[in-house]
C-alpha positions as a printed Julia matrix, in Angstrom:
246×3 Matrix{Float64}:
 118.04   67.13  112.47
 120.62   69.06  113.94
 120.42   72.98  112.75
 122.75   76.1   113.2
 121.43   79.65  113.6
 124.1    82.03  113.18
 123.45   85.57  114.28
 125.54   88.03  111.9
 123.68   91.32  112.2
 125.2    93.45  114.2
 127.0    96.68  112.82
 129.75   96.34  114.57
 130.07  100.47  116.41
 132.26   99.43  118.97
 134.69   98.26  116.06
 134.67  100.9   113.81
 135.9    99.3   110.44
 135.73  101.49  108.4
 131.79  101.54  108.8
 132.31   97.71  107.7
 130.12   95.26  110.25
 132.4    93.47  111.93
 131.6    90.22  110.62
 132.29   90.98  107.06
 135.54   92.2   107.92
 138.93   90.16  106.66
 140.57   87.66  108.85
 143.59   86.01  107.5
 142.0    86.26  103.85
 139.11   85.09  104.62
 135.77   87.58  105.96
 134.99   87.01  109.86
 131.24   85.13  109.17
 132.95   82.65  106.64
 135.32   81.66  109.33
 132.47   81.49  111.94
 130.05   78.88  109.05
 132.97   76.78  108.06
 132.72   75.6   111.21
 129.34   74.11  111.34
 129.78   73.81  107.02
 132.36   71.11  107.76
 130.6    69.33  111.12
 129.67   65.77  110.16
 126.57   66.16  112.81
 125.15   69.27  111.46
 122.49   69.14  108.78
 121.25   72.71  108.35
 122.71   76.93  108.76
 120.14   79.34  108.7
 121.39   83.19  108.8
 119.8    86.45  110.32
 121.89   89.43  108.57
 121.19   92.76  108.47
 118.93   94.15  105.67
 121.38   95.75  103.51
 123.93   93.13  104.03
 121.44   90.26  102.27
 122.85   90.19   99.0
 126.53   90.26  100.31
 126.14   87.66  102.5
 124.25   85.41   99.86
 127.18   86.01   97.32
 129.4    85.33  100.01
 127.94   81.82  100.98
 127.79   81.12   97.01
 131.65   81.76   96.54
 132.86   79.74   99.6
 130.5    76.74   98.86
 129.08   76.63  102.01
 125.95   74.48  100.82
 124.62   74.13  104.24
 123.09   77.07  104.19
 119.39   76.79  103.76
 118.01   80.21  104.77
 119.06   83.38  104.72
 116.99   86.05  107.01
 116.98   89.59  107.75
 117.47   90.78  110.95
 115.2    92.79  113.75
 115.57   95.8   115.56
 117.7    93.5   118.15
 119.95   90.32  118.53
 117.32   88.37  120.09
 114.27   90.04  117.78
 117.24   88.74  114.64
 117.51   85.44  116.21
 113.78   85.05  116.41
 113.25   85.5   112.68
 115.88   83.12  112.27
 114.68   80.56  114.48
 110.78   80.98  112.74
 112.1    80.48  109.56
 113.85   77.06  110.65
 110.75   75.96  112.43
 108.75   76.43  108.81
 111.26   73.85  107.56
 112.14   71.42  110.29
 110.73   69.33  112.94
 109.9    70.56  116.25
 112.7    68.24  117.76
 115.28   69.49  115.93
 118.68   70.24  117.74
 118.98   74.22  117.39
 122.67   75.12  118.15
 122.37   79.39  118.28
 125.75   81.03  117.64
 127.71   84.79  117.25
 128.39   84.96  113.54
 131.82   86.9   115.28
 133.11   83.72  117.4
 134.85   82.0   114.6
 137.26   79.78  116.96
 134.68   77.14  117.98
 136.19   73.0   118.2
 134.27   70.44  116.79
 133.85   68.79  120.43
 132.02   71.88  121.48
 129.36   71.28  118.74
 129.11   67.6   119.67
 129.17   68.0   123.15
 126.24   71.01  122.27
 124.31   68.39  120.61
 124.83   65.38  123.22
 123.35   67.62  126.35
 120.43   68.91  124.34
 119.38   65.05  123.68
 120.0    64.48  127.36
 119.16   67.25  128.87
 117.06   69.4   126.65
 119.31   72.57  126.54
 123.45   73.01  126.33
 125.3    76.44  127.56
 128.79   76.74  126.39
 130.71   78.25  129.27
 133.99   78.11  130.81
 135.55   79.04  134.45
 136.35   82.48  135.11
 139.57   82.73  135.47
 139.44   86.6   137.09
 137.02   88.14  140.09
 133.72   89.03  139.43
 132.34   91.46  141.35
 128.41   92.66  141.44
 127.9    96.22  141.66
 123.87   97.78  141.22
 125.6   101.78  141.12
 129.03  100.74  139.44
 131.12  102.43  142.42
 130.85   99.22  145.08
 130.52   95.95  144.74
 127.21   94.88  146.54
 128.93   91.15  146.09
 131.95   89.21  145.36
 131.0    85.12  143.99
 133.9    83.08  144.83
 135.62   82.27  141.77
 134.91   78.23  142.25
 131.13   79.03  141.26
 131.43   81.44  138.25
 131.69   80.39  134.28
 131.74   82.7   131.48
 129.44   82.28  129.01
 130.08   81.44  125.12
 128.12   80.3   121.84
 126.64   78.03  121.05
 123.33   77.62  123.05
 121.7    75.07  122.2
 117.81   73.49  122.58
 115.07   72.2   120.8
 114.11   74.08  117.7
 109.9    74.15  119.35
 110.99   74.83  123.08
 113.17   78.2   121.89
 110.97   79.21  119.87
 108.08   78.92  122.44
 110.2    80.46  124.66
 110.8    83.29  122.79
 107.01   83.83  121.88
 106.3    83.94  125.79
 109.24   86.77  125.93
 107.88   88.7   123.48
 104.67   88.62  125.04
 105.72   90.73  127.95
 105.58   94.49  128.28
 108.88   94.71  128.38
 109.55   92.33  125.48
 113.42   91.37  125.0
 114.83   94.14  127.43
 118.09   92.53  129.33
 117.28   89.23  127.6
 121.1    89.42  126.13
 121.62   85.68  125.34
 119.1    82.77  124.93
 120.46   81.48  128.48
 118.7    84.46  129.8
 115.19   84.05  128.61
 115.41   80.78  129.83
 116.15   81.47  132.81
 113.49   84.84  133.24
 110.71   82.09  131.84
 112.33   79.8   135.53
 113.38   77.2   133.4
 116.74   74.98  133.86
 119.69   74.88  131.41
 122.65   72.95  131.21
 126.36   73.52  131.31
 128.57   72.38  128.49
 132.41   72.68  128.63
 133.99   75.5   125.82
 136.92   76.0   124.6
 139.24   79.09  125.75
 140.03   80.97  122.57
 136.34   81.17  121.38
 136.27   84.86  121.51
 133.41   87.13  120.02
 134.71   90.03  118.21
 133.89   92.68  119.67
 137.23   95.69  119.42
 139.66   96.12  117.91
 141.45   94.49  120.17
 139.68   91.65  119.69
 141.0    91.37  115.79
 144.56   91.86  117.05
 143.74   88.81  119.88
 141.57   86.8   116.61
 144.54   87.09  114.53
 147.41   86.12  117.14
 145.11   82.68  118.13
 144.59   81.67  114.09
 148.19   81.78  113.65
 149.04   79.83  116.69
 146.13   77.23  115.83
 148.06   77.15  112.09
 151.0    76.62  113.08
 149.98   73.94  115.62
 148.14   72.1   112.84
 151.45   72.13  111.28
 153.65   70.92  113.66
 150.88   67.8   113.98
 151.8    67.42  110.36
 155.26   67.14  110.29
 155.22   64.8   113.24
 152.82   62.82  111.82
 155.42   62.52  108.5
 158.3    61.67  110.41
């Protein structure tokens, strides 16, 4: 069983859509999230979507699943106080339903522009390696600074990867990993991504290859940047087309 957790519950501040979240916001006719599902919707090698939304959003993004026939989707959950707290209910809810062993693939609900080899290749580590983080090289310095006025280091470039979505495990080891975080004092503080509790629990992960264009929303910039990569993907697809007709 292979399963997709999409987290769509953030309100989107640093957007400022007209008070809209983010994700519900239109992309080339179409709202943000539904771009982001029909990805995993149309996936031969995924089975199941479950959903962590916020609260007042529930009914919206029900309706919304309903009128794009995305018949995947097998649970719909509200969200937490935070990402990872969102993600957790998600995750629970899955666990109720599936095997242990199930391939969890945990995604941004605002990174529509995700290839289907990314999901495979997702899939492929966690049954050979037991986790999958979607990264690619930096292509820009990163530099490490505690006060934000010096660096205290500089990595070479050679040995740094920016992250992406999805991460991917097995649906009992994340959620067991997550129960141990929660145990703590300190709970999900600086646990940002799923990489990082694995990581703070000292356990390995492994490195799948993205793809450069899988943005997450974040700005506005960000729609501009969503919108000038959907119409070059378009009109790629139809120049494959026409070649293929000639």
């Amino acid at each position: 069983m292979n399963i997709a957790i999409i987290f769509a519950g953030g309100r989107g501040e640093r957007l400022s859509a007209d008070s809209i979240p983010k994700q519900f916001i239109d992309i080339d006719e179409k709202p943000l999230i539904i771009h982001t599902l029909m990805n995993f919707q149309n996936h031969e090698e995924i089975d199941k979507i479950y959903i962590a939304i916020l609260p007042e959003y529930y009914k919206h993004m029900e309706n919304l699943v309903k009128s794009y026939g995305i018949d995947k989707v097998k649970g719909i959950v509200n969200g937490g106080d935070s990402a990872q707290e969102s993600i957790f209910n998600a995750l629970t809810c899955a666990l109720n339903e599936n095997p242990r062993d199930s391939v969890v693939l945990i995604h941004d609900g605002v990174r529509p522009i995700l290839t289907d080899e990314v999901i495979s290749r997702n899939i492929a580590s966690v049954k050979e390696f037991g986790s999958a983080i979607t990264c690619i090289p930096a292509h820009e310095t990163v530099l490490v600074s505690k006060d934000g006025k010096t660096p205290d280091s500089v990595p070479f470039r050679r040995e740094i990867y920016k992250g992406q979505a999805p991460q991917s495990f097995y649906l009992g080891e994340i959620v067991e990993a997550h129960e141990k975080i929660r145990k703590r004092s300190e709970k999900y503080k600086d646990m940002i991504d799923s990489c990082t509790i694995y990581h703070t629990l000292g356990r390995k992960t492994h490195l799948v290859e993205g793809n450069f264009g899988n943005i997450k929303v974040t700005t506005k910039e960000d729609v501009y940047i969503l919108k000038g990569l959907l119409k070059m993907f378009k009109e790629r697809e139809n120049a494959n087309k026409a070649a293929q007709n000639d």
